[in-house]
C-alpha positions as CSV (number, residue, x, y, z in Angstrom):
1,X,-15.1,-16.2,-5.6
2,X,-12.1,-15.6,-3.3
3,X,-10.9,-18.6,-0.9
4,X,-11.3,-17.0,2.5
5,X,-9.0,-18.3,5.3
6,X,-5.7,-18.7,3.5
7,X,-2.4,-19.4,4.8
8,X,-0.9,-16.4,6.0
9,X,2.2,-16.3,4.1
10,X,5.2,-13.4,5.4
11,X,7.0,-13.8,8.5
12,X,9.2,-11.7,10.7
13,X,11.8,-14.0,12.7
14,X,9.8,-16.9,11.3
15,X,6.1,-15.9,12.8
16,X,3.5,-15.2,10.7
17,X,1.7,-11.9,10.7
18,X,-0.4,-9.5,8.5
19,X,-0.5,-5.9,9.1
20,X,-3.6,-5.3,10.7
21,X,-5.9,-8.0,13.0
22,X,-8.6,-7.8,15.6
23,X,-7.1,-9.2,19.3
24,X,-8.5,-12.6,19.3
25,X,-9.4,-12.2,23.5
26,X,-10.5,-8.6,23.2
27,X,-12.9,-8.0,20.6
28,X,-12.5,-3.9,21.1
29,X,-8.8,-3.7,20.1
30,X,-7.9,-3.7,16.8
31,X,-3.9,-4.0,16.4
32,X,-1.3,-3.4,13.7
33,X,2.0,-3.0,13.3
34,X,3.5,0.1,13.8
35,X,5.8,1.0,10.9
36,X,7.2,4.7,11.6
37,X,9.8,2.2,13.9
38,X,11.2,-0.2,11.4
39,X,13.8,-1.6,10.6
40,X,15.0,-1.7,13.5
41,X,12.6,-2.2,16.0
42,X,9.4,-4.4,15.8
43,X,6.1,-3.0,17.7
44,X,2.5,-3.5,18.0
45,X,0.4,-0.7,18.4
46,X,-3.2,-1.1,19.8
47,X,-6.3,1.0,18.3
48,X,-9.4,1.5,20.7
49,X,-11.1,3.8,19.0
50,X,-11.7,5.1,15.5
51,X,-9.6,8.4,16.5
52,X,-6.6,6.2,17.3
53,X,-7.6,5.1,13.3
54,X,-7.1,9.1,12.5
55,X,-4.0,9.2,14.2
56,X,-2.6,5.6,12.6
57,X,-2.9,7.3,9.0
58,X,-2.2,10.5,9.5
59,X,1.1,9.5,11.3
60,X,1.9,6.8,8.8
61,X,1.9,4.4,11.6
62,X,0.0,2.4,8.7
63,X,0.4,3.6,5.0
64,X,0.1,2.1,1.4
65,X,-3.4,2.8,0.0
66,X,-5.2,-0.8,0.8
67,X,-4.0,-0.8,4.2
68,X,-5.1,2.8,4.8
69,X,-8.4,1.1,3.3
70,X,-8.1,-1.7,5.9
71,X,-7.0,0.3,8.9
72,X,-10.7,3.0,7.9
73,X,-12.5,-0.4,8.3
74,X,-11.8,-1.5,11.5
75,X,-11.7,1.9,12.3
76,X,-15.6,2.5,11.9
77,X,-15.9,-1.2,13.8
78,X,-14.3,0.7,17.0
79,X,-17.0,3.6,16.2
80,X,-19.5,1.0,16.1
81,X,-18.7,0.2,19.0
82,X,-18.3,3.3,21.1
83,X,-22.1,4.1,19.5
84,X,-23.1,0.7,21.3
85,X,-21.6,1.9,24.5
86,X,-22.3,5.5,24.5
87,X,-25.9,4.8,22.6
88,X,-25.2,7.7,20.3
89,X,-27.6,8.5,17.7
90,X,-26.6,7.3,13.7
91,X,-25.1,10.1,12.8
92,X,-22.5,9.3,14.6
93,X,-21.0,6.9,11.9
94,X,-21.4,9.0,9.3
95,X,-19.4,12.2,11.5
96,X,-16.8,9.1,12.1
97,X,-16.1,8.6,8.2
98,X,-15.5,11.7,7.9
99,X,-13.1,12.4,9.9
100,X,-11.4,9.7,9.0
101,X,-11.9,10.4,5.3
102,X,-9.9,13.7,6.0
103,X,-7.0,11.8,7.6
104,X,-5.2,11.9,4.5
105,X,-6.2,13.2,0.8
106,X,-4.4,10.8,-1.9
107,X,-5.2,7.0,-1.5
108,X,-8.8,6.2,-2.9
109,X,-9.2,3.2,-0.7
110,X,-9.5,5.6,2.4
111,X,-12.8,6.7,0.9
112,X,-13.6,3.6,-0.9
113,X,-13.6,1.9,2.5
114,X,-15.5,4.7,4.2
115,X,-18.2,4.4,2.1
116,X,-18.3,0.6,1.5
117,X,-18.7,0.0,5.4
118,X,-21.1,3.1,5.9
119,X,-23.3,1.8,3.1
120,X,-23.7,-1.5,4.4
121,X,-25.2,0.2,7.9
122,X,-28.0,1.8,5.4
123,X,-31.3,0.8,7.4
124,X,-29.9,-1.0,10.3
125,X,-31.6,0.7,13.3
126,X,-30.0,-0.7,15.8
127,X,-25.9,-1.1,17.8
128,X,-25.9,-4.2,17.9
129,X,-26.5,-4.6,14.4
130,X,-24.1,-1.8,13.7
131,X,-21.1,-3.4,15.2
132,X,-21.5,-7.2,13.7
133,X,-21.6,-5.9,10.5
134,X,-19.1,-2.9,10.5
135,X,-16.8,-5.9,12.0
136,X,-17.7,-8.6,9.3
137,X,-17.7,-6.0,6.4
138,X,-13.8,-5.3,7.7
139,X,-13.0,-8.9,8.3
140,X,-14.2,-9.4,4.4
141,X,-12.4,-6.1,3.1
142,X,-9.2,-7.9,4.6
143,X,-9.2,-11.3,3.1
144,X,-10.5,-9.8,-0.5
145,X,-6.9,-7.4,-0.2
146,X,-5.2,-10.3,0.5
147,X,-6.2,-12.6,-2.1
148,X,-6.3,-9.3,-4.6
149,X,-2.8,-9.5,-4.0
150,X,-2.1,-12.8,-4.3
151,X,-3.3,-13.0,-7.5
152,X,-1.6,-9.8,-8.8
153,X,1.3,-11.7,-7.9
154,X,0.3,-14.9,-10.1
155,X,-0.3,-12.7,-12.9
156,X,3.2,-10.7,-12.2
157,X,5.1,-13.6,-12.1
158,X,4.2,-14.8,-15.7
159,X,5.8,-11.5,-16.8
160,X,9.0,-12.3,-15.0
161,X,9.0,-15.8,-16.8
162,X,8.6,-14.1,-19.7
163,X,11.7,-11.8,-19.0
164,X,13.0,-15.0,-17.7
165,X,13.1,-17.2,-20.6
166,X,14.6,-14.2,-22.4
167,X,17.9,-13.7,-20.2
168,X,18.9,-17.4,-19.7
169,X,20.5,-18.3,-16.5
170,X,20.8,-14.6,-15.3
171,X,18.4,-13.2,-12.5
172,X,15.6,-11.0,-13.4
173,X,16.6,-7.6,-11.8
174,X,13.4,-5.8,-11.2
175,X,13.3,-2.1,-9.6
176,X,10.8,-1.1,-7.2
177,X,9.7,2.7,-5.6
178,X,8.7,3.4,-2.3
179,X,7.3,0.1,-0.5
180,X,4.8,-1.6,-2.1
181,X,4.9,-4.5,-0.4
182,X,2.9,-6.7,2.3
183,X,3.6,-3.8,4.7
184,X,1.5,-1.7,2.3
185,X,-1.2,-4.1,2.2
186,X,-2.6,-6.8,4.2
187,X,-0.3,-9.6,3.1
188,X,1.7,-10.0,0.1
189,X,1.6,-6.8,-1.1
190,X,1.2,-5.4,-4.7
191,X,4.5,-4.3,-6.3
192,X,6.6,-6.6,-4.6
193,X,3.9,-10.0,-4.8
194,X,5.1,-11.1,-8.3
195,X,9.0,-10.7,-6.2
196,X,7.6,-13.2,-3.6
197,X,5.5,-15.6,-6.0
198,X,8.9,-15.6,-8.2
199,X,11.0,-16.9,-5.0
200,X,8.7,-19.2,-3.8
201,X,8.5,-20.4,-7.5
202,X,12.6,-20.6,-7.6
203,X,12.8,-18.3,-10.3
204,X,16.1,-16.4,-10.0
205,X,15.6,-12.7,-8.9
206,X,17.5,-9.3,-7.7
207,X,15.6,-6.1,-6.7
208,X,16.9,-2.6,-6.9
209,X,15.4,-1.1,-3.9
210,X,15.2,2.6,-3.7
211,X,15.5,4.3,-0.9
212,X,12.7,6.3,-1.1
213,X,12.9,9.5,0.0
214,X,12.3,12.1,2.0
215,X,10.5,8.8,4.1
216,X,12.6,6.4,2.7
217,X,10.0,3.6,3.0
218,X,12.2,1.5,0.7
219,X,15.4,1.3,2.4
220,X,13.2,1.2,6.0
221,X,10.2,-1.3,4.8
222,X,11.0,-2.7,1.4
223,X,14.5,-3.8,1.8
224,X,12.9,-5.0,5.9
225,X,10.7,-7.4,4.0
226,X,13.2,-8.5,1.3
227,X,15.8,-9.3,4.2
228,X,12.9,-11.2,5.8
229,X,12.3,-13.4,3.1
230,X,16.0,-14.1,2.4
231,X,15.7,-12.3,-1.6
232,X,18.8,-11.3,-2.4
233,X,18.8,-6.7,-3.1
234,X,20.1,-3.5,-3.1
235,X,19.4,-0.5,-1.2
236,X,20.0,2.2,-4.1
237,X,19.6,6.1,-4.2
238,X,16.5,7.3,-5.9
239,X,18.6,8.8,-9.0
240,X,20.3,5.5,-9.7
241,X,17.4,3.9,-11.3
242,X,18.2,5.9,-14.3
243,X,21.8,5.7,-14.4
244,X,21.1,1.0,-13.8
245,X,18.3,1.2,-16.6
246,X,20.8,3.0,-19.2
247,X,23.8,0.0,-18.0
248,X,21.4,-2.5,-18.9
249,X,21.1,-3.1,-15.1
250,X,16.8,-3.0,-14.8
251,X,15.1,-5.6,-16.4
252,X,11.4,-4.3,-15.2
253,X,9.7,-1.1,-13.1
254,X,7.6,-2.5,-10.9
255,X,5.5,0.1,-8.5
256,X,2.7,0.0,-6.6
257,X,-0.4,3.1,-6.9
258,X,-2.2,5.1,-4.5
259,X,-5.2,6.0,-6.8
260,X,-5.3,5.0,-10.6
261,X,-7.7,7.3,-12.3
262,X,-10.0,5.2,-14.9
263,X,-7.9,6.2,-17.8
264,X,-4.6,4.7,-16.6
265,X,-2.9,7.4,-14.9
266,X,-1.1,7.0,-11.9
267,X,-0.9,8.6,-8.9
268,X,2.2,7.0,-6.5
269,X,4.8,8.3,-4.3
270,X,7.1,11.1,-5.4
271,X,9.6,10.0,-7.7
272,X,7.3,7.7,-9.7
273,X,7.2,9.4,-12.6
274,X,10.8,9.9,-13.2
275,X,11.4,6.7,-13.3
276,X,8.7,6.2,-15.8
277,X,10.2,8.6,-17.7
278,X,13.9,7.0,-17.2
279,X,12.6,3.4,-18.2
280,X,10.7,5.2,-20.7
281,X,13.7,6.5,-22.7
282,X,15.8,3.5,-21.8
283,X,13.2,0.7,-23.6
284,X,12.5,-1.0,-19.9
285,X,8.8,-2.1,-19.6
286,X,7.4,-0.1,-16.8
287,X,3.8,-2.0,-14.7
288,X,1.8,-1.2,-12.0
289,X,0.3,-3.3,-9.6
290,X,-3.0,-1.7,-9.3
291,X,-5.6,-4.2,-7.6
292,X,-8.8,-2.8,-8.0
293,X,-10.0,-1.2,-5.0
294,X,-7.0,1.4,-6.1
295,X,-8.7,2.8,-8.7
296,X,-10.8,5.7,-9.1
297,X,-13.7,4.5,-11.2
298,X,-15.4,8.2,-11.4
299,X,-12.1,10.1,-12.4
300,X,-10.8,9.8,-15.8
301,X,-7.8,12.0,-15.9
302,X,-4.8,12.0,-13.1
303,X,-4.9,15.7,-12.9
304,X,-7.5,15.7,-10.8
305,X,-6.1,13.3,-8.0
306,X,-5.8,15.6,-4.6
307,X,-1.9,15.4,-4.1
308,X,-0.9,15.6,-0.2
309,X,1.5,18.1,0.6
310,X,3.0,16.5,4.2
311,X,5.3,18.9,6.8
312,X,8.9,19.8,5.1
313,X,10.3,18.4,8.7
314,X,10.5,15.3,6.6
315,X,12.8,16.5,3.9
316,X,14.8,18.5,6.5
317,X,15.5,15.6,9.2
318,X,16.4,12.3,8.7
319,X,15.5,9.6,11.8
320,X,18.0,6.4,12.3
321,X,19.1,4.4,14.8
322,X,21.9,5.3,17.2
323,X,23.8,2.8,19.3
324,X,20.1,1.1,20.0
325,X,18.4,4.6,20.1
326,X,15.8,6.1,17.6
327,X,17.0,9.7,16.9
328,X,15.9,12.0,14.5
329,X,18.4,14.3,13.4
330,X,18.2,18.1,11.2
331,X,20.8,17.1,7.4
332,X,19.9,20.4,5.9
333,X,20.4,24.5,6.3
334,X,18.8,25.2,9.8
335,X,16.8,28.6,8.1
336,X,16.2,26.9,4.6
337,X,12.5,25.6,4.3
338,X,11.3,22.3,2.4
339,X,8.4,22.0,0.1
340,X,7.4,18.2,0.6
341,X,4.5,16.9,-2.0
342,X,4.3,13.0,-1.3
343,X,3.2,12.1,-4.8
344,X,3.5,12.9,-8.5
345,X,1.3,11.9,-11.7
346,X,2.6,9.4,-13.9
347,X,0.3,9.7,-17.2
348,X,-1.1,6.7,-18.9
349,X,1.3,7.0,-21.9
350,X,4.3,6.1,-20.2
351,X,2.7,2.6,-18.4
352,X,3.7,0.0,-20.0
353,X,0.8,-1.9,-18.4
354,X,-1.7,-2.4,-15.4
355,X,-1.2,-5.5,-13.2
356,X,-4.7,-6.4,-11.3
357,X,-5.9,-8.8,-9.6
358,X,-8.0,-10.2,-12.8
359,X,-5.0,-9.8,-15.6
360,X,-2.3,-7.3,-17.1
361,X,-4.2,-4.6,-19.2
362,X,-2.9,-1.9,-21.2
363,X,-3.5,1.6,-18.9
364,X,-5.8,3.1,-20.5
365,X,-9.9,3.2,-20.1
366,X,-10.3,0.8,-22.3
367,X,-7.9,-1.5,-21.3
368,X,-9.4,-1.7,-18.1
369,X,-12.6,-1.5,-19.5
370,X,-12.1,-5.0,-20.7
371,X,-11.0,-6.7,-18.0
372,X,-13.6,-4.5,-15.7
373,X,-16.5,-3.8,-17.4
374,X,-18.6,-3.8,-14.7
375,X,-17.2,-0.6,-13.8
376,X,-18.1,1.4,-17.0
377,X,-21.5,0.7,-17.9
378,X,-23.7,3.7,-18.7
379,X,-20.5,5.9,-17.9
């Protein structure tokens, strides 16, 4: 049973916040932060309708697969609504989740959440019904991510004790990919909860931040949250993990995943897998923080994962801030063009385990078999 109601436990200038919330005086706005802006400036967007949901993943206003899941919830609660108000027929819903399912390809919990809110509407006739419980199914998919989480980072942290007691009085140095972290979630994040359970435990830490591109969501949003919570880090180029694993530099890979098929292969964002195969080679235990909602039950081989091909405008520009002003600017040959796939396949073999919300399993169908076997009976 998850305890409901916790604590919110991130800040940003020392005020709480999670990701995504319903306004508290206006029931039909539905408001999240707005990441394609960070570092270096802080905004709220506001959502009104479930298309404003399309364009929030789809622009990466809101990414990391259980926030995408989060942000499709209260998505279909705005639908719900404009059914109520426009008194469209129940189809309606169902044309919504789609649309929003197509928003972007790779992150199961997009369709996870689709279909989790959409089934709970099964045989409810009427608006009113529609919208209390499209809204208390995404209140509930909300605190479930963040105690998921939470507990991902319980069971994370006894693997950095474990590397802990190993080293003596030197800091665990842990690498991370991409952003993981509570701005990829609800709170607390995936990768980087067993980083924030370990400083509020006072277990000494360092994290090799990379910077993630052609996005660079970990120099942007990782390295924003680290800073936040005062954990001391590196911004480091993508091909230096390899380079810090063979000094002796990385005691542990830790990376998030945007759908784990059900025999432990990984689908995250490009890169991934060459850092597998770097730690790999170098004898550094590679995990994945994979809280269950992440993984795709009915696949059982990562090759089939759709993979999301996003505009080469991403590899070919760069965006910063200038004296106070966001610019985006072209770094490459003006007639080149860019080929700009967003995730790769990092095979079971090379994991050194699975971190979920219910343990640390071996990746692999039957390691997650035993710790979910819920989830494979009469498969």
């Amino acid at each position: 049973m998850w305890d409901f109601g916790r604590e919110l436990k991130l800040k940003i200038n020392n005020q709480s916040y999670r990701t995504i919330w319903l306004n508290k005086d206006d029931g039909g706005r539905v408001e999240l932060i707005d990441q394609t802006v960070l570092p270096h400036e802080f905004k709220v967007a506001t959502l009104t309708s479930y298309r404003d949901g399309i364009v929030a993943i789809k622009d990466m206003w809101v990414r990391g697969a259980p926030l995408i899941g989060a942000t499709a919830a209260w998505s279909l609660y705005l639908a719900a609504l404009e059914g109520q108000e426009s008194d469209h027929g129940p189809e309606f819903m169902r044309q919504a989740g789609q649309e929003l399912c197509a928003a972007r390809p790779t992150a199961v919990n997009l369709q996870w959440a689709v279909d989790r809110v959409l089934g709970k509407l099964e045989g409810n006739s009427s608006w009113d019904t529609r919208v209390s419980t499209t809204r208390a199914e995404a209140e509930a998919i909300l605190e479930e991510d963040v105690a998921m989480c939470e507990q991902i980072g319980e069971h994370g942290l006894s693997l950095l004790k474990e590397i802990k007691n190993k080293k003596g009085d030197a800091p665990v140095k842990v690498l991370t990919h991409c952003n993981a972290g509570w701005l990829a979630t609800v709170d607390w994040g995936t990768a980087t909860a067993p980083i924030y359970k370990a400083k509020q435990n006072q277990l000494p830490i360092h994290v090799w931040v990379d910077e993630t591109r052609p996005r660079n969501q970990g120099a942007y949003l990782t390295a924003y949250e680290l800073a936040n919570e005062d954990i001391p880090h590196d911004i480091i180029v993508d091909n230096a993990g390899g380079h810090l694993m063979q000094q002796g530099e990385v005691d542990v890979v830790i990376v998030g995943t945007d759908r784990t098929a059900a025999n432990g292969d990984v689908a995250n964002k490009i890169g991934t897998y060459l850092k597998a195969l770097a730690a790999f080679d170098n004898g550094v235990p590679f995990y994945v923080a994979a809280p269950s909602h992440s993984i795709d039950w009915s696949l059982f081989s990562g090759h089939d994962i759709p993979i999301e091909e996003r505009d080469g405008k991403e590899v070919t520009h760069v965006a910063g801030n200038d004296g106070g002003q966001r610019r985006e600017i072209l770094i490459a040959n003006e007639t080149s063009s860019a080929r700009n796939p967003s995730f790769d396949i990092t095979p079971a073999r090379l994991v050194t385990g699975l971190i979920t919300e219910r343990g640390v399993c071996e990746a692999s169908e039957t390691g997650l078999a035993g710790l979910f076997p819920e989830k494979f009976q009469g498969s």
